[in-house]
Amino acid sequence: GATFPILETLGGYEGKNPRLLSYDYTDISSGFFDAAKERFAPWSAFLRYRIFDVEKDLGGQGFDGESYDVIVAANVLHATSLLTTTLTNVRKLLKPSGKLILIEETIPAIRRFPFAALPGWWLSQEPERRDGPLISETQWEKLLRDTGFTGLDVCLQDYPGDPAHTSSTMLSTAGARQEIAELGEILFTSSEGREEDLTKDFELSFRNVARLRSSGACPIARAVSQELRSTTCIFIDDPENPLLAAVTDARLDQVKRLFQAKALIWVTGAAPKSSNGPGTSLINGLARSVRSENAATKVVTLHCNDIGTSKLTQLLSQVYRKIHSPAPAEVDFEYMENDGMLTVPRACECAEVEHTIVKYGRLPQPEPQPFKQTDRLLTLKHSTTGMLSELYFDDQDITISDALDDNQIRIDIKAMGVNFKDVVVALGQVDGYLGHDCSGIVTAIGSKVTNVSVGDRVCALARETFSTVLECNALSAVKIPDDIAFTEAASIPAVFCTAYYSLINVARLQAGESVLIHAAAGGVGQAAIMIAQMIGAEIYVTVGSDWKKDHLVATYGIPSNHILNSRTAAFGQEIRELTHQRGVDVVLNSLGGELLRTTWGTLAKYGRFVELGKLDIERNSRLDMATFSKSTTFASVDLEMLREDKQAMMQEMLVDIIDMYRQKKISRITPINVLPIDALGSALNDMQRGKAMGKTVIEPLPGQEVQAVWEVLGEA
């Protein structure tokens, strides 16, 4: 049947924009409705199923007149007794200028057998249908005109001109065609000398249809010197040199005079063996502006390709009829010839173009898509709103076919670490990128890389690691032991490098010294505890909850009275009491605001304060200077800066950390919370609210989906 392909074309299913408000499926009985409801289930929001006999009175069946924009009748109207009654009822249902689409067999003799053996074949009562219900295209044309339609506006045969032709698709409009009794004055003008031939052909195209009161033809220079207010002016633009392409004051005056005509049809076209240039389209913009300023102005454009004069005049006569119709339902002002047919512009959905516009318009509309795609690489992005719920994935700026720089490597990422820095970047509180460490397999290396080889299992400290693949400097990666899983390896680089560099390189923590570690249950905090214990320092820590305190006591043996609450400033006084007013030698700080200043006051003489946070630095917060009188040091650590500027030092740290890991001097962070990649947003949210402990690692597995914007077609 015709219903399914029609509904597919109209959209409204599988996320496609609907081009319909409602669709009524009718039949003379409800016998087919159950099967139809099952087949057309994707369009259930638009479909209504109604019993309808087209030969009976409309009101008695619950149908209102002039209620439909389009009626489709596929091989059904011929099966009625009186086509005049049938078409009259169809006409009553249509709104003014509504469309009737008829699909009918139009070669009566071919279909006579075997259908002639069925009683329904002989229902027709008209004399011209005494041998069967089918009629020809010519007979449909007459019937349609007699019942309030315009005849056959369009007629498409299944096999045009072929002996095998049997079926026709016909289009007609509700509302009998009102012919123009008199054309009035028409003036042809051009800038290339075609106006004389066009005038003769134009008159012939209206022969036996309407009376042409007067017509003329002259070059544009003479045309604009005449009185045009009662004249329809048809201007034929030069396709080689469009009038508006190189406008001068004189040309602009000519255009202004043309616009004073009763109506202006401006014809543009493509030159032979050439493509349409932008010059031919300038009139469209000008005409739209003129019409918006004066709604009474009739400035119409017609664009034709390289067609003959005879065909052009046929199109011009159609346009003339449309704009001068006594009661036009809806006037179009822009026309285009397409394969010899007159067409008008209409907007319809194009998903590919929509995705491209969204991409370039910086308005990403993410949809669920596989994270692992064979022909596309994705990376995590954050929106400008600073909402964790609006994180999305977009295309990486690399392709697998790209050549690597001499010192670069490419890693197929198997697991990704989640860090607190990702939270503040995603929230828009500090500048930076998302994703700082990962693990995976080396798939390619640059010509000068010596520390790793293709196929090596590595962990890396790099940028934008929430991605399908990673390209980074080889010194940012290190081989991992075979007995360490990728999820465990991804938990190592960021937290251990931060703790190692802060306590050993910056603070120079020594055995017997004391250290205060904030947020000690987190990844960096636990790494710092392990390094401080390895050095032999006395450890004080803060946490935000009792269950985190219990974890540190059970896992690292920290005395419970050395574990303080980071939620209030009371820990400052408690540290001084625990150290007999001396204070601590080293602070590893991640608190902000007043709690930072409280922590600053806990330093002992020659104490070293290492700041890991960024908010107070970027806000240029106040710091009490009195503590410096104890010969203290305040330093900040930016691991991103270190990785960019001190690559050799970064490689040395990574190697040392993996060696300590291998020698069991340090061990894995606990717990390591392994989550699928679609849980990344909730993981960041938990970290923001202080609900996370240990290290969170994302493991992207085949089949997992993420919110991603669509790829821009044609973009490398």
XYZ file of C-alpha atoms in Angstrom:
716
model
C 0.000 0.000 0.000
C 0.877 3.661 -0.254
C 0.585 4.484 3.455
C 3.941 3.129 4.611
C 6.176 4.959 2.073
C 4.163 8.141 2.622
C 4.663 7.990 6.391
C 8.381 7.257 5.930
C 8.682 10.373 3.767
C 6.796 12.528 6.281
C 9.138 11.561 9.157
C 7.994 11.554 12.769
C 9.732 8.270 13.648
C 13.159 7.296 15.038
C 13.845 10.898 16.034
C 13.140 12.356 12.579
C 11.316 15.680 12.558
C 7.650 15.187 11.597
C 6.309 16.989 8.542
C 2.720 16.274 9.506
C 0.326 17.181 12.308
C -2.036 14.256 11.939
C -2.783 11.420 9.536
C -6.197 9.760 9.222
C -6.191 6.170 7.978
C -9.656 5.352 6.633
C -11.424 2.299 5.266
C -15.012 1.288 4.622
C -14.783 -1.078 7.627
C -12.471 -1.631 10.589
C -11.315 -5.031 9.367
C -7.819 -3.867 8.454
C -7.265 -1.536 11.429
C -5.574 -4.002 13.803
C -2.958 -5.014 11.243
C -2.442 -1.362 10.276
C -1.925 -0.293 13.891
C 0.795 -2.899 14.289
C 2.578 -1.976 11.069
C 2.356 1.761 11.598
C 3.169 1.700 15.333
C 6.148 4.130 14.988
C 3.638 6.817 13.905
C 0.992 6.067 16.542
C 1.222 9.633 17.897
C -0.035 11.001 14.557
C -2.403 8.304 13.287
C -6.158 8.047 13.717
C -8.169 5.136 12.340
C -11.635 6.057 11.037
C -14.388 4.231 9.167
C -15.355 6.207 6.051
C -17.556 5.536 3.022
C -16.658 8.159 0.425
C -20.031 7.794 -1.337
C -22.106 8.665 1.738
C -22.893 11.972 3.433
C -19.863 13.372 5.318
C -21.693 14.809 8.324
C -23.377 11.535 9.166
C -19.945 9.904 9.411
C -18.435 12.523 11.699
C -16.288 14.271 9.069
C -16.118 18.061 8.821
C -15.870 19.882 5.540
C -12.652 21.625 4.481
C -10.647 19.841 7.188
C -7.780 18.217 5.247
C -4.739 19.694 3.531
C -3.945 16.559 1.516
C -5.976 13.485 0.616
C -4.275 10.400 -0.804
C -6.467 7.906 -2.668
C -4.515 4.902 -3.888
C -6.486 2.609 -6.210
C -9.722 3.215 -4.339
C -11.899 5.912 -5.967
C -12.584 3.859 -9.110
C -14.259 1.213 -6.921
C -17.326 3.420 -6.328
C -20.600 3.558 -8.236
C -20.618 7.264 -9.204
C -17.281 9.048 -9.557
C -19.005 12.440 -9.683
C -20.460 11.867 -6.201
C -17.198 10.426 -4.958
C -15.056 13.327 -6.149
C -17.578 15.888 -4.924
C -17.331 14.436 -1.412
C -13.531 14.391 -1.609
C -13.613 18.031 -2.697
C -15.801 18.915 0.326
C -13.213 17.399 2.672
C -10.323 19.463 1.296
C -9.402 22.947 2.428
C -9.215 25.610 -0.301
C -6.146 24.850 -2.417
C -5.813 21.458 -0.705
C -4.230 18.688 -2.743
C -5.671 15.394 -3.961
C -3.137 12.695 -4.829
C -4.696 10.004 -6.978
C -3.031 6.704 -7.822
C -5.102 4.808 -10.373
C -4.920 2.325 -13.227
C -5.518 4.465 -16.317
C -5.411 1.894 -19.151
C -8.853 0.315 -18.730
C -8.547 -2.547 -21.208
C -5.417 -4.069 -19.672
C -6.941 -4.781 -16.249
C -10.254 -6.229 -17.456
C -9.258 -9.799 -16.654
C -9.266 -11.512 -14.208
C -11.020 -8.748 -12.223
C -14.058 -8.829 -14.494
C -15.099 -12.032 -12.720
C -15.588 -10.114 -9.430
C -18.952 -8.453 -8.572
C -17.229 -5.244 -7.451
C -15.928 -4.718 -10.980
C -19.428 -3.867 -12.170
C -20.499 -1.355 -9.472
C -20.049 1.716 -11.701
C -23.256 3.290 -13.024
C -21.918 5.806 -15.567
C -22.341 4.881 -19.260
C -18.666 5.482 -19.948
C -17.797 2.874 -17.289
C -20.213 0.152 -18.359
C -17.292 -2.139 -19.331
C -15.424 -1.653 -16.041
C -14.594 0.941 -13.359
C -11.273 2.225 -14.761
C -11.000 5.438 -16.760
C -8.211 7.175 -18.660
C -6.145 10.203 -17.665
C -8.196 12.364 -20.025
C -11.424 11.275 -18.340
C -9.960 11.956 -14.878
C -9.001 15.456 -16.067
C -12.599 16.224 -17.088
C -14.155 14.699 -13.960
C -11.845 16.616 -11.671
C -12.660 19.911 -13.369
C -16.388 19.169 -13.204
C -16.250 18.504 -9.438
C -14.386 21.575 -8.252
C -10.742 20.663 -8.908
C -8.178 22.208 -11.200
C -7.796 19.136 -13.370
C -4.485 17.327 -13.618
C -1.804 19.653 -12.236
C 0.722 16.822 -12.426
C 0.436 13.388 -14.020
C 3.243 10.851 -13.610
C 3.097 7.530 -15.426
C 4.744 4.392 -14.095
C 6.421 3.779 -17.486
C 6.124 7.032 -19.468
C 5.520 6.381 -23.163
C 6.067 2.653 -22.739
C 3.525 0.023 -23.852
C 3.878 -1.491 -20.372
C 2.375 1.664 -18.790
C -0.721 0.924 -16.693
C -0.728 3.218 -13.635
C -0.689 6.993 -13.155
C -0.051 9.187 -10.133
C -2.117 12.349 -10.510
C -2.180 15.583 -8.495
C -5.076 18.024 -8.442
C -5.927 21.105 -6.383
C -9.218 21.899 -4.667
C -10.785 25.000 -6.180
C -11.607 25.243 -9.858
C -9.027 27.106 -11.901
C -10.150 30.679 -12.445
C -8.763 31.751 -15.751
C -7.507 35.232 -16.341
C -9.899 36.919 -18.686
C -7.502 39.650 -19.709
C -3.761 39.843 -19.309
C -3.455 43.587 -19.333
C -0.295 45.333 -20.481
C 2.921 43.329 -20.579
C 6.323 44.738 -21.405
C 9.321 42.520 -22.152
C 12.724 43.987 -21.593
C 16.256 42.691 -21.256
C 19.845 43.702 -21.446
C 20.755 41.132 -24.100
C 18.197 41.529 -26.915
C 15.949 38.467 -26.359
C 12.766 40.432 -25.700
C 11.335 40.338 -29.263
C 11.290 36.515 -29.597
C 9.950 36.110 -26.086
C 7.027 38.463 -26.771
C 5.821 36.416 -29.742
C 6.098 33.088 -27.937
C 4.471 34.511 -24.820
C 1.426 35.684 -26.801
C 1.115 32.239 -28.408
C 1.230 30.521 -24.985
C -1.942 32.433 -23.974
C -3.810 31.861 -27.223
C -7.352 30.588 -26.592
C -6.910 31.210 -22.857
C -7.000 34.966 -22.351
C -6.905 38.184 -24.298
C -3.591 40.011 -24.366
C -4.593 43.651 -24.351
C -1.213 44.947 -25.402
C 2.379 43.883 -25.253
C 5.694 45.265 -26.218
C 9.394 44.734 -26.125
C 12.293 47.103 -25.805
C 15.736 47.313 -24.180
C 15.813 48.219 -20.516
C 17.077 51.732 -21.169
C 13.855 52.542 -23.099
C 11.592 50.484 -20.854
C 12.402 52.449 -17.723
C 11.568 55.729 -19.468
C 7.931 54.646 -19.792
C 5.083 54.734 -17.302
C 5.052 51.232 -15.750
C 2.514 51.487 -12.927
C -0.177 49.600 -14.893
C 2.238 47.267 -16.645
C 3.569 43.824 -15.817
C 7.237 44.027 -16.656
C 9.193 40.860 -17.495
C 12.922 41.486 -17.322
C 15.262 38.883 -18.820
C 18.642 39.225 -17.098
C 21.862 38.441 -18.940
C 23.278 35.175 -17.506
C 26.787 36.152 -18.620
C 26.665 39.612 -17.032
C 23.847 39.882 -14.455
C 22.567 43.422 -14.044
C 23.229 43.544 -10.284
C 26.651 41.895 -10.406
C 28.390 45.184 -11.207
C 25.837 47.790 -10.261
C 26.394 51.418 -11.144
C 24.336 54.513 -10.323
C 22.689 54.294 -13.748
C 21.856 50.614 -13.342
C 20.502 51.208 -9.845
C 18.169 53.890 -11.216
C 16.952 51.417 -13.849
C 16.218 48.818 -11.170
C 14.288 51.353 -9.085
C 12.145 52.213 -12.111
C 11.438 48.527 -12.821
C 10.289 48.077 -9.224
C 7.557 50.690 -9.822
C 5.777 48.373 -12.273
C 2.408 46.821 -11.398
C 4.323 43.535 -11.215
C 7.880 42.600 -12.068
C 9.014 39.114 -13.105
C 12.817 39.037 -13.042
C 14.205 36.091 -14.977
C 17.716 34.832 -14.281
C 19.474 31.880 -15.825
C 22.666 29.947 -16.288
C 24.786 30.653 -19.318
C 25.303 27.708 -21.710
C 27.940 25.258 -20.442
C 28.459 27.202 -17.209
C 27.411 26.880 -13.609
C 25.255 29.341 -11.718
C 27.324 32.117 -10.220
C 26.380 34.241 -7.202
C 25.600 37.218 -9.451
C 22.372 35.635 -10.662
C 21.104 35.274 -7.084
C 21.587 38.887 -5.991
C 18.073 39.775 -7.141
C 16.588 37.283 -4.657
C 18.004 39.169 -1.689
C 17.031 42.559 -3.104
C 13.498 41.400 -3.924
C 13.006 39.982 -0.425
C 14.073 43.290 1.104
C 11.724 45.270 -1.141
C 8.766 42.992 -0.370
C 9.437 43.178 3.373
C 9.355 46.983 3.220
C 6.250 47.152 1.016
C 3.934 44.133 1.113
C 1.993 45.428 -1.905
C 5.028 45.142 -4.168
C 4.944 42.228 -6.594
C 8.559 41.436 -7.395
C 8.840 37.822 -8.510
C 11.980 35.923 -9.489
C 12.245 32.995 -11.888
C 15.516 31.136 -12.321
C 15.916 28.913 -15.356
C 18.738 26.777 -16.608
C 19.830 26.776 -20.233
C 16.409 26.066 -21.770
C 14.867 27.111 -25.045
C 12.721 30.167 -25.629
C 9.548 28.099 -26.089
C 9.939 26.369 -22.729
C 10.794 29.629 -20.991
C 7.619 31.289 -22.221
C 5.550 28.338 -20.950
C 7.049 28.831 -17.496
C 6.528 32.586 -17.667
C 2.856 32.119 -18.520
C 2.469 29.828 -15.485
C 4.121 32.378 -13.206
C 1.979 35.167 -14.662
C -1.215 33.210 -13.980
C -0.144 32.500 -10.421
C 0.680 36.075 -9.444
C -2.388 37.551 -11.174
C -4.878 34.892 -10.118
C -8.171 36.577 -9.023
C -8.099 34.750 -5.665
C -4.681 33.301 -4.978
C -4.643 31.113 -1.867
C -0.972 31.619 -1.235
C 1.342 33.641 -3.440
C 4.882 32.462 -4.047
C 7.454 35.011 -5.142
C 10.426 32.793 -5.939
C 10.345 30.171 -8.681
C 12.929 27.892 -10.229
C 12.919 25.686 -13.304
C 13.993 22.128 -12.542
C 14.120 19.669 -15.429
C 11.564 21.734 -17.279
C 9.124 21.949 -14.348
C 8.189 25.028 -12.350
C 9.180 24.574 -8.698
C 9.033 26.661 -5.530
C 11.370 26.539 -2.487
C 10.204 24.646 0.584
C 12.130 23.921 3.785
C 12.393 20.308 4.932
C 14.579 18.432 7.367
C 18.094 17.384 6.359
C 19.765 15.644 9.290
C 23.286 15.845 7.856
C 23.094 19.613 7.321
C 21.473 20.080 10.737
C 24.343 18.287 12.467
C 26.886 20.385 10.562
C 25.157 23.639 11.514
C 24.979 22.565 15.153
C 28.688 21.729 15.080
C 29.809 25.029 13.558
C 27.253 27.013 15.572
C 28.907 25.914 18.828
C 25.591 24.525 20.020
C 26.327 20.834 20.519
C 23.325 18.592 20.871
C 24.791 15.319 22.163
C 23.108 12.002 21.496
C 24.012 8.477 22.659
C 26.737 7.011 20.459
C 29.304 4.209 20.887
C 32.530 5.448 22.458
C 34.553 2.982 20.418
C 33.930 3.653 16.718
C 35.910 2.167 13.869
C 36.150 5.381 11.869
C 36.001 8.081 14.537
C 38.085 9.198 17.543
C 36.343 10.943 20.459
C 37.500 13.169 23.297
C 35.670 14.681 26.286
C 34.529 18.327 26.189
C 32.819 20.529 28.752
C 30.119 23.086 28.068
C 30.371 26.791 28.765
C 27.656 26.500 31.423
C 29.931 24.666 33.881
C 27.383 21.895 34.434
C 28.757 18.408 35.023
C 25.596 16.997 33.462
C 26.440 18.715 30.170
C 29.772 17.017 29.494
C 29.902 15.540 26.004
C 32.291 13.924 23.548
C 33.438 15.396 20.254
C 35.939 14.576 17.538
C 39.616 14.444 18.433
C 41.931 16.722 16.478
C 43.912 13.728 15.211
C 43.419 10.767 12.910
C 45.110 7.377 13.012
C 46.681 8.082 9.626
C 48.489 11.180 10.923
C 52.283 10.895 11.031
C 53.830 11.238 14.500
C 56.507 13.731 15.446
C 59.946 12.244 16.112
C 59.502 12.115 19.906
C 55.808 11.241 20.043
C 53.978 7.995 20.707
C 50.389 6.914 20.107
C 48.530 4.945 22.777
C 45.310 2.980 22.444
C 43.737 3.959 25.766
C 42.460 1.112 27.938
C 41.763 2.987 31.207
C 41.624 6.621 32.352
C 42.198 8.177 35.753
C 39.749 10.691 37.236
C 41.260 13.549 39.265
C 39.881 16.483 41.250
C 41.445 18.827 38.690
C 38.954 17.435 36.188
C 36.112 18.548 38.465
C 37.180 22.189 38.766
C 37.943 22.403 35.037
C 34.556 20.908 34.116
C 32.842 23.364 36.483
C 34.624 26.244 34.776
C 36.347 27.302 38.002
C 39.828 27.093 36.481
C 41.168 26.867 32.960
C 42.602 23.612 31.738
C 41.799 20.382 29.997
C 39.959 17.226 30.983
C 41.884 14.017 31.624
C 45.432 13.819 32.988
C 46.499 10.189 33.180
C 45.753 6.873 31.527
C 47.074 3.463 30.590
C 47.043 1.526 27.350
C 49.054 -0.090 24.582
C 51.568 1.723 22.387
C 50.454 1.448 18.745
C 52.958 3.772 17.056
C 56.188 5.622 17.898
C 58.192 8.462 16.402
C 61.567 7.931 14.782
C 63.586 9.075 17.826
C 61.645 7.265 20.578
C 63.768 4.795 22.566
C 62.105 4.310 25.958
C 59.050 2.397 24.681
C 58.190 0.202 21.705
C 55.055 -0.651 19.752
C 53.029 -3.178 21.742
C 54.313 -2.069 25.173
C 51.853 -1.746 28.041
C 52.296 1.760 29.475
C 50.822 4.355 31.777
C 51.124 8.032 30.929
C 50.755 11.510 32.377
C 49.346 13.610 29.533
C 46.542 15.927 28.511
C 43.009 15.096 27.318
C 43.200 11.448 28.321
C 39.409 10.972 28.276
C 39.830 10.035 24.638
C 39.876 7.093 22.290
C 43.602 7.364 21.642
C 46.401 9.503 23.054
C 49.317 11.132 21.284
C 51.967 12.470 23.650
C 55.685 12.925 24.166
C 57.333 9.561 24.833
C 58.883 10.930 28.044
C 55.364 11.277 29.495
C 54.895 7.500 29.443
C 56.550 4.545 31.153
C 56.253 0.776 30.764
C 54.275 -1.011 33.465
C 54.853 -4.469 34.977
C 52.935 -7.311 33.349
C 51.147 -8.148 36.604
C 49.528 -4.705 36.890
C 46.095 -4.374 35.266
C 45.362 -1.388 33.050
C 42.805 -0.074 35.551
C 45.411 -0.119 38.342
C 48.083 1.387 36.093
C 45.781 4.301 35.194
C 45.518 5.161 38.901
C 49.278 5.741 39.267
C 50.682 8.681 37.221
C 48.843 11.813 38.407
C 48.521 11.065 42.117
C 51.967 9.554 42.690
C 53.802 12.137 40.554
C 52.049 14.923 42.469
C 52.921 13.428 45.866
C 56.475 12.492 44.811
C 57.347 15.902 43.358
C 55.682 17.821 46.213
C 57.251 15.920 49.119
C 60.628 14.920 47.685
C 61.559 17.566 45.112
C 59.851 20.649 46.560
C 59.413 20.076 50.307
C 62.546 17.890 50.684
C 60.807 15.920 53.420
C 63.302 14.131 55.686
C 63.027 11.211 58.079
C 61.838 12.312 61.511
C 60.119 15.452 60.174
C 56.389 15.954 60.485
C 53.955 16.411 57.610
C 50.288 17.467 57.464
C 48.401 15.987 54.512
C 44.936 17.338 53.697
C 42.273 15.258 51.887
C 44.288 12.224 52.885
C 41.694 9.648 51.813
C 41.865 10.795 48.192
C 44.290 9.553 45.584
C 46.994 12.182 46.136
C 46.534 11.976 49.901
C 47.071 8.202 50.027
C 50.061 8.437 47.667
C 51.565 11.118 49.943
C 51.011 8.912 53.026
C 52.874 6.037 51.364
C 55.808 8.240 50.327
C 55.973 9.914 53.768
C 55.955 6.483 55.442
C 58.697 5.310 53.082
C 60.773 8.365 54.086
C 60.058 7.857 57.786
C 58.153 11.055 58.556
C 55.588 11.618 61.287
C 52.192 11.937 59.604
C 49.165 14.080 60.473
C 46.164 14.060 58.149
C 42.683 15.516 57.704
C 39.593 13.907 56.212
C 35.960 14.906 55.813
C 34.140 11.938 57.324
C 34.464 9.174 59.906
C 34.383 6.360 57.333
C 37.382 7.898 55.594
C 39.136 8.127 58.977
C 38.444 4.447 59.642
C 39.888 3.550 56.241
C 43.186 5.339 56.941
C 43.519 3.728 60.359
C 42.877 0.249 58.936
C 44.940 0.607 55.755
C 47.942 2.729 56.779
C 47.988 2.463 60.565
C 47.670 6.219 61.095
C 46.961 6.888 64.804
C 43.356 8.004 65.163
C 44.382 11.131 67.131
C 46.518 12.143 64.116
C 43.450 12.106 61.855
C 41.615 15.445 62.095
C 38.460 16.930 60.584
C 39.000 19.131 57.536
C 35.467 20.582 57.636
C 36.241 23.175 60.329
C 39.230 25.298 61.295
C 39.611 23.463 64.631
C 42.379 21.288 63.157
C 44.761 24.263 63.364
C 44.659 24.426 67.140
C 44.682 20.614 67.326
C 47.904 20.423 65.287
C 49.595 22.926 67.568
C 48.531 20.920 70.620
C 49.694 17.615 69.099
C 53.086 19.118 68.217
C 53.433 20.971 71.548
C 53.001 24.343 69.805
C 55.871 23.632 67.415
C 53.820 23.049 64.265
C 54.611 20.766 61.336
C 57.629 20.814 59.007
C 55.714 20.216 55.785
C 52.131 20.848 54.671
C 50.576 19.310 51.553
C 47.568 21.568 51.135
C 44.430 21.263 49.027
C 42.067 23.369 51.154
C 41.013 26.884 50.174
C 39.943 30.185 51.665
C 40.060 30.517 55.457
C 41.079 26.859 55.855
C 44.151 27.545 53.729
C 45.088 30.432 55.993
C 44.480 28.250 59.065
C 46.794 25.621 57.598
C 49.435 28.276 56.810
C 49.506 29.083 60.503
C 50.391 25.486 61.474
C 53.917 25.613 60.000
C 56.934 25.218 62.252
C 60.184 27.173 61.844
C 61.700 26.508 58.430
C 58.455 24.842 57.439
C 57.558 24.223 53.782
C 54.007 24.786 52.566
C 53.153 23.080 49.246
C 49.939 24.337 47.639
C 48.133 21.947 45.255
C 44.943 23.953 44.748
C 44.375 26.576 42.061
C 41.331 28.590 43.114
C 43.058 30.836 45.682
C 45.999 31.412 43.349
C 43.759 32.415 40.429
C 41.698 34.626 42.744
C 44.874 36.246 44.087
C 43.741 35.565 47.667
C 45.358 37.228 50.726
C 48.076 35.388 52.656
C 49.204 36.479 56.140
C 52.837 37.534 55.946
C 53.632 37.006 59.637
C 54.277 33.281 59.145
C 57.213 34.117 56.860
C 58.993 35.488 59.947
C 59.666 31.816 60.843
C 61.719 31.456 57.636
C 58.992 29.409 56.012
C 58.519 28.612 52.339
C 55.319 28.784 50.321
C 55.413 26.885 47.028
C 52.793 25.771 44.521
C 52.874 22.681 42.335
C 51.390 22.632 38.837
C 51.848 19.171 37.367
C 50.640 20.307 33.925
C 53.341 22.981 33.764
C 55.934 20.527 34.972
C 54.980 17.992 32.303
C 55.203 20.604 29.566
C 58.487 22.225 30.670
C 60.414 19.484 32.484
C 59.850 16.378 30.394
C 63.117 14.681 31.366
C 62.322 15.209 35.063
C 58.825 13.815 34.482
C 60.261 10.680 32.871
C 62.671 10.230 35.763
C 59.829 10.499 38.298
C 57.647 8.028 36.406
C 60.481 5.507 36.235
C 61.238 5.925 39.968
C 57.580 5.522 40.895
C 57.164 2.335 38.837
C 60.401 0.977 40.365
C 59.073 1.693 43.885
C 55.805 0.039 42.873
C 57.656 -3.003 41.580
C 59.751 -3.194 44.784
C 56.582 -2.951 46.931
C 57.794 0.253 48.585
C 54.466 1.743 47.549
C 51.249 -0.027 46.636
C 47.944 0.596 44.935
C 45.560 3.288 46.100
C 42.518 1.831 47.820
C 39.897 1.549 46.769
C 40.237 1.810 42.984
C 36.698 2.482 41.806
C 36.411 1.151 38.249
C 33.432 2.582 36.330
C 32.175 2.438 32.736
C 32.722 5.501 30.611
C 29.049 6.435 30.654
C 29.383 6.928 34.440
C 32.092 9.584 34.099
C 29.723 12.467 34.865
C 28.426 10.858 38.052
C 32.011 10.063 39.119
C 32.955 13.747 38.836
C 29.802 14.700 40.689
C 30.668 12.366 43.585
C 34.170 13.795 43.722
C 32.793 17.347 43.810
C 30.552 16.491 46.786
C 33.366 14.758 48.690
C 31.779 11.319 48.428
C 34.705 9.711 46.606
C 37.583 7.940 48.298
C 40.695 6.439 46.779
C 41.038 6.673 43.006
C 38.319 6.504 40.381
C 39.256 4.916 37.060
C 37.196 4.791 33.867
C 37.393 1.638 31.773
C 35.835 2.039 28.308
C 34.642 -1.320 27.040
C 33.193 -2.249 23.624
C 29.522 -1.407 23.302
C 29.495 1.351 25.927
C 27.796 4.553 24.802
C 28.502 8.191 25.611
C 26.790 11.486 24.885
C 28.500 12.729 21.724
C 27.807 15.363 19.107
C 27.557 14.225 15.529
C 30.574 14.138 13.291
C 30.794 16.939 10.724
C 30.596 15.268 7.337
C 33.584 15.938 5.134
C 35.730 17.165 7.996
C 39.091 15.504 8.338
